[in-house]
PDB file of C-alpha atoms in Angstrom:
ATOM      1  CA  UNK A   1      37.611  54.469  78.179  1.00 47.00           C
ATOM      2  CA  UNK A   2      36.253  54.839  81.835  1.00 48.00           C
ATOM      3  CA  UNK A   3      35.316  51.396  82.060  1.00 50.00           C
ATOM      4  CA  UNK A   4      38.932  49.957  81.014  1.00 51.00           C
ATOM      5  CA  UNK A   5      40.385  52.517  84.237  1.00 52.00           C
ATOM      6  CA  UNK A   6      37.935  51.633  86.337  1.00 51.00           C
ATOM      7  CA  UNK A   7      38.878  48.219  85.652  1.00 53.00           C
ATOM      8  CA  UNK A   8      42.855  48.849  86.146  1.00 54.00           C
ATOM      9  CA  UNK A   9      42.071  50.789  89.332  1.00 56.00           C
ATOM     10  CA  UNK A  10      40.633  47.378  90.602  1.00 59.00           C
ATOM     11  CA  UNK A  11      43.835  45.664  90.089  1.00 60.00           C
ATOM     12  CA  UNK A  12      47.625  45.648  91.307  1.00 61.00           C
ATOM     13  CA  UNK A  13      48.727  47.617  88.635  1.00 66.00           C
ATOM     14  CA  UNK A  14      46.788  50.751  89.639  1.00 69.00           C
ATOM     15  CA  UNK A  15      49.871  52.393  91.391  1.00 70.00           C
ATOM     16  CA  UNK A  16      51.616  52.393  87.962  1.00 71.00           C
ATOM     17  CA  UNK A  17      48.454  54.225  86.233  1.00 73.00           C
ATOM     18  CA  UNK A  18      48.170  56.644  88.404  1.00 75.00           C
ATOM     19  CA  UNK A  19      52.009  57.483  88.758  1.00 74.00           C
ATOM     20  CA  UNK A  20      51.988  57.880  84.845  1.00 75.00           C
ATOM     21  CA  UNK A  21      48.764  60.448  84.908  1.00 77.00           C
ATOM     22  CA  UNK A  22      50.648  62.350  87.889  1.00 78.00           C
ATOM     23  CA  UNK A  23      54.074  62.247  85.532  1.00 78.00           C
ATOM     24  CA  UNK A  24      52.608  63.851  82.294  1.00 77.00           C
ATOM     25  CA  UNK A  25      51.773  66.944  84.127  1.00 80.00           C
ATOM     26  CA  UNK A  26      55.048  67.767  85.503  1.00 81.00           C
ATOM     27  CA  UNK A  27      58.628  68.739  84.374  1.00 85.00           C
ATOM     28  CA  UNK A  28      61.519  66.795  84.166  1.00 84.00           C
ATOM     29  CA  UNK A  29      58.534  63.820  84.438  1.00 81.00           C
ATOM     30  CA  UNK A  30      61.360  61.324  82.714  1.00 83.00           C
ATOM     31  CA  UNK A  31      63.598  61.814  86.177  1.00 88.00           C
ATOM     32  CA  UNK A  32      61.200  61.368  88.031  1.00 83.00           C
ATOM     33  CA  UNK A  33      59.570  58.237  86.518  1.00 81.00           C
ATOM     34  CA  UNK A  34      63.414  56.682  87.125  1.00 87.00           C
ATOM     35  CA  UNK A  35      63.569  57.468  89.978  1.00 88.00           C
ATOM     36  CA  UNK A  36      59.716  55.987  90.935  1.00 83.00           C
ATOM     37  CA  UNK A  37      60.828  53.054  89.514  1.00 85.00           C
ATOM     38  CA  UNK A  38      64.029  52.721  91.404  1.00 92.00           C
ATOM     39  CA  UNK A  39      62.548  53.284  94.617  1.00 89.00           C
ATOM     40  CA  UNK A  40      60.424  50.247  93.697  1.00 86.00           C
ATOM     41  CA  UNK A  41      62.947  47.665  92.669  1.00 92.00           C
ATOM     42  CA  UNK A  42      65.079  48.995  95.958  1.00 95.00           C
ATOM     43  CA  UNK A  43      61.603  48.187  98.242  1.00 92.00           C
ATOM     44  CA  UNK A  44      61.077  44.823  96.232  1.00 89.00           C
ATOM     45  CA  UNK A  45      64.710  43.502  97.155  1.00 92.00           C
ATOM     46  CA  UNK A  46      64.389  44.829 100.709  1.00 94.00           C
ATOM     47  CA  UNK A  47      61.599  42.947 101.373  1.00 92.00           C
ATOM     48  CA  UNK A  48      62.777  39.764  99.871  1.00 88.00           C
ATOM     49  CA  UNK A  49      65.901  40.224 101.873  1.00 90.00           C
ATOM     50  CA  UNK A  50      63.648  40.351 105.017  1.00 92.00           C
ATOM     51  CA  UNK A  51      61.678  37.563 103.969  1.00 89.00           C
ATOM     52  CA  UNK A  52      64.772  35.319 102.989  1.00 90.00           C
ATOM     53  CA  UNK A  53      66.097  36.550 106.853  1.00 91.00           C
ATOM     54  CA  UNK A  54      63.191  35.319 108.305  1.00 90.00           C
ATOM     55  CA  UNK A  55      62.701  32.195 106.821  1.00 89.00           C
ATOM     56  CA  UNK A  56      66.459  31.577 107.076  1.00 91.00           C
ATOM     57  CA  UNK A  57      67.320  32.440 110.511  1.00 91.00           C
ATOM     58  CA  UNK A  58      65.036  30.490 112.058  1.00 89.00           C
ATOM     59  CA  UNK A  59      65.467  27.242 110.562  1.00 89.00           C
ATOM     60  CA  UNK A  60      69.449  27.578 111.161  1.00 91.00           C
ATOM     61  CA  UNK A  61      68.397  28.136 114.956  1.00 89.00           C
ATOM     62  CA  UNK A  62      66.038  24.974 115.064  1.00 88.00           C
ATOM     63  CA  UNK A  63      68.897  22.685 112.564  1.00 87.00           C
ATOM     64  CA  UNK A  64      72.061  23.660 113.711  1.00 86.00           C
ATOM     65  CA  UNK A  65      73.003  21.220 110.594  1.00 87.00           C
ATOM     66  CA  UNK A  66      72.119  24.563 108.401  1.00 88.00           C
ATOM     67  CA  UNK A  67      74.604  26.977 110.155  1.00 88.00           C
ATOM     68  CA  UNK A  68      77.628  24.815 108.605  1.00 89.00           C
ATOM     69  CA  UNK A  69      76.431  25.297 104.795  1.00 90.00           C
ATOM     70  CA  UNK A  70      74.490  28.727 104.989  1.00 89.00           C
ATOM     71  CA  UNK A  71      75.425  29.819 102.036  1.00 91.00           C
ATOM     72  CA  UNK A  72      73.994  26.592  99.842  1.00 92.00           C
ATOM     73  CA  UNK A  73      71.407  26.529 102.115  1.00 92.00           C
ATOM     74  CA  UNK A  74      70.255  30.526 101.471  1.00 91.00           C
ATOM     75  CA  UNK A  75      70.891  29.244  98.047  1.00 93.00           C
ATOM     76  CA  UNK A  76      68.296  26.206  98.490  1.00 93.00           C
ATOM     77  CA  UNK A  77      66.073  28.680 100.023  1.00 91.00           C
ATOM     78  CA  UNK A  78      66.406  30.795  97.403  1.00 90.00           C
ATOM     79  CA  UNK A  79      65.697  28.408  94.669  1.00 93.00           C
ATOM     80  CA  UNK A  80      62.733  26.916  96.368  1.00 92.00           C
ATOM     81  CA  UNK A  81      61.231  29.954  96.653  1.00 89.00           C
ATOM     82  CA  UNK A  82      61.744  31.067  92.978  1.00 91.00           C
ATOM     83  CA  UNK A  83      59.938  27.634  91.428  1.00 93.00           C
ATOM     84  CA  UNK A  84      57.260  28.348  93.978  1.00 88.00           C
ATOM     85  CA  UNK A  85      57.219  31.977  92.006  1.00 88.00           C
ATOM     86  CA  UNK A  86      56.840  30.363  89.044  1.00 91.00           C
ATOM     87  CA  UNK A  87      53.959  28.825  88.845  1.00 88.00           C
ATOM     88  CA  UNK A  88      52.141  32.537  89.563  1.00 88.00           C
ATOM     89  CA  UNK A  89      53.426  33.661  85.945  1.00 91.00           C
ATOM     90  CA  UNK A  90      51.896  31.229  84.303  1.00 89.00           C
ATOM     91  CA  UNK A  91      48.745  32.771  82.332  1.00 89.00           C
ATOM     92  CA  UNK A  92      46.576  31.552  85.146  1.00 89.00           C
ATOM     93  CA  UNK A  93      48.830  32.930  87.775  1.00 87.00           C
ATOM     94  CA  UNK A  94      46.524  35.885  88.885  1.00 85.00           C
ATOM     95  CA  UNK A  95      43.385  34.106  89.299  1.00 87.00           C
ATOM     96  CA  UNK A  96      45.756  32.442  92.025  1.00 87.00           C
ATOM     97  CA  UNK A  97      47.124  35.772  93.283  1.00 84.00           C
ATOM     98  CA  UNK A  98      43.243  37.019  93.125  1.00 83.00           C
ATOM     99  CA  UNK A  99      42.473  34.204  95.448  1.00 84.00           C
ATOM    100  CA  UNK A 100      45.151  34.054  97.602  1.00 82.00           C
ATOM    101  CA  UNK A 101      44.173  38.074  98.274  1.00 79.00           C
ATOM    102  CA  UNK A 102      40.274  37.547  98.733  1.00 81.00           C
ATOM    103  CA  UNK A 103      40.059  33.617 100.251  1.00 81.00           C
ATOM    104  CA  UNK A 104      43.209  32.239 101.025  1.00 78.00           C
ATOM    105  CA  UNK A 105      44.785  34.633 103.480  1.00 76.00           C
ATOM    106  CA  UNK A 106      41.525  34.793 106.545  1.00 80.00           C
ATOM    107  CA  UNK A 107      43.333  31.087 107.459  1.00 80.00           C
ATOM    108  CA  UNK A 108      47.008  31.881 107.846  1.00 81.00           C
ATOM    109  CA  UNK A 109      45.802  34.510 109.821  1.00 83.00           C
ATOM    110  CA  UNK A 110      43.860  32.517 112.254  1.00 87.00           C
ATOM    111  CA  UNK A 111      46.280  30.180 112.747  1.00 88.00           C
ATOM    112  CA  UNK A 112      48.925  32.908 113.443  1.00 86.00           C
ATOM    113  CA  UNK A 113      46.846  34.224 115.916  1.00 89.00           C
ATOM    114  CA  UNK A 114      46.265  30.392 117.524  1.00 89.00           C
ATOM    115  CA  UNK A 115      49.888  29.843 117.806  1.00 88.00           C
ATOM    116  CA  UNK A 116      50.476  33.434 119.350  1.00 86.00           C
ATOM    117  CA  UNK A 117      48.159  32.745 122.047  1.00 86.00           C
ATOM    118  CA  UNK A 118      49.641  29.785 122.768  1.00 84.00           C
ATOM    119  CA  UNK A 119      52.857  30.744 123.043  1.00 83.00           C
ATOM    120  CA  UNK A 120      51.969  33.889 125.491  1.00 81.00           C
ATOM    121  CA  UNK A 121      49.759  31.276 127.429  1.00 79.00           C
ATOM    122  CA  UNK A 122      52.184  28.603 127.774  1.00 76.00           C
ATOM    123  CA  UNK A 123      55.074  30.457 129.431  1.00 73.00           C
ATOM    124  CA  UNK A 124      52.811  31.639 132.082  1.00 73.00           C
ATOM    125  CA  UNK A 125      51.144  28.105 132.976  1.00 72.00           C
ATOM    126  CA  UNK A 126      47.833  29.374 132.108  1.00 58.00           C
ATOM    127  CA  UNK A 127      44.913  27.042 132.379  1.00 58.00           C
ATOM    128  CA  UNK A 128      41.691  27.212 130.718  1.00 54.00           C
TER     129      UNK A 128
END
């Protein structure tokens, strides 16, 4: 039995094990588990909100071709983004999620801090 929660406590679903352990020990635990749960479908949409906002916004300021049709474009967006979804739920989909956590993410990161450099550096005419 330790083994198998040692082995959930490894993984993304170790919020939802411990909630449950905290839950059985106190009253009126089936409130409280709906309103845990709420809470997280409320943060989940927020953040896709802010993530559809900034991935939107910017390409309507860059193609001002977007602004005319933003609502198929959000749409487009949208649609994109859930086929890209997808492919994580396939059975294999967290050995990708596994890698894009350990591997995949050092790069992004790099490159994120590249272009911010640049674009401090580049206003201000500095020369190396």
């Amino acid at each position: 039995m330790m083994h198998v929660i040692l082995q959930i406590r490894e993984s993304t679903n170790f919020v939802f094990l411990a909630f449950t352990e905290a839950m059985s020990f106190i009253p009126g635990s089936s409130f409280w588990s709906f309103i845990f749960f709420l809470m997280s479908l409320a943060l989940g949409l927020s953040t896709m909100i802010g993530i559809m906002q900034g991935i939107i916004t910017p390409l309507q300021d860059v193609f001002s071709s977007f602004k005319k049709y933003t609502k198929s474009f959000t749409v487009g967006v949208f649609m994109l983004m859930f086929l890209c979804g997808l492919f994580f739920t396939r059975p294999s989909g967290i050995y990708y999620i596994i890698l894009l956590n350990d591997h995949w993410t050092v790069l992004p990161i790099i490159i994120i801090i590249i272009f911010e450099n640049l674009a401090v550096s580049w206003p201000s005419n500095a020369r190396r």
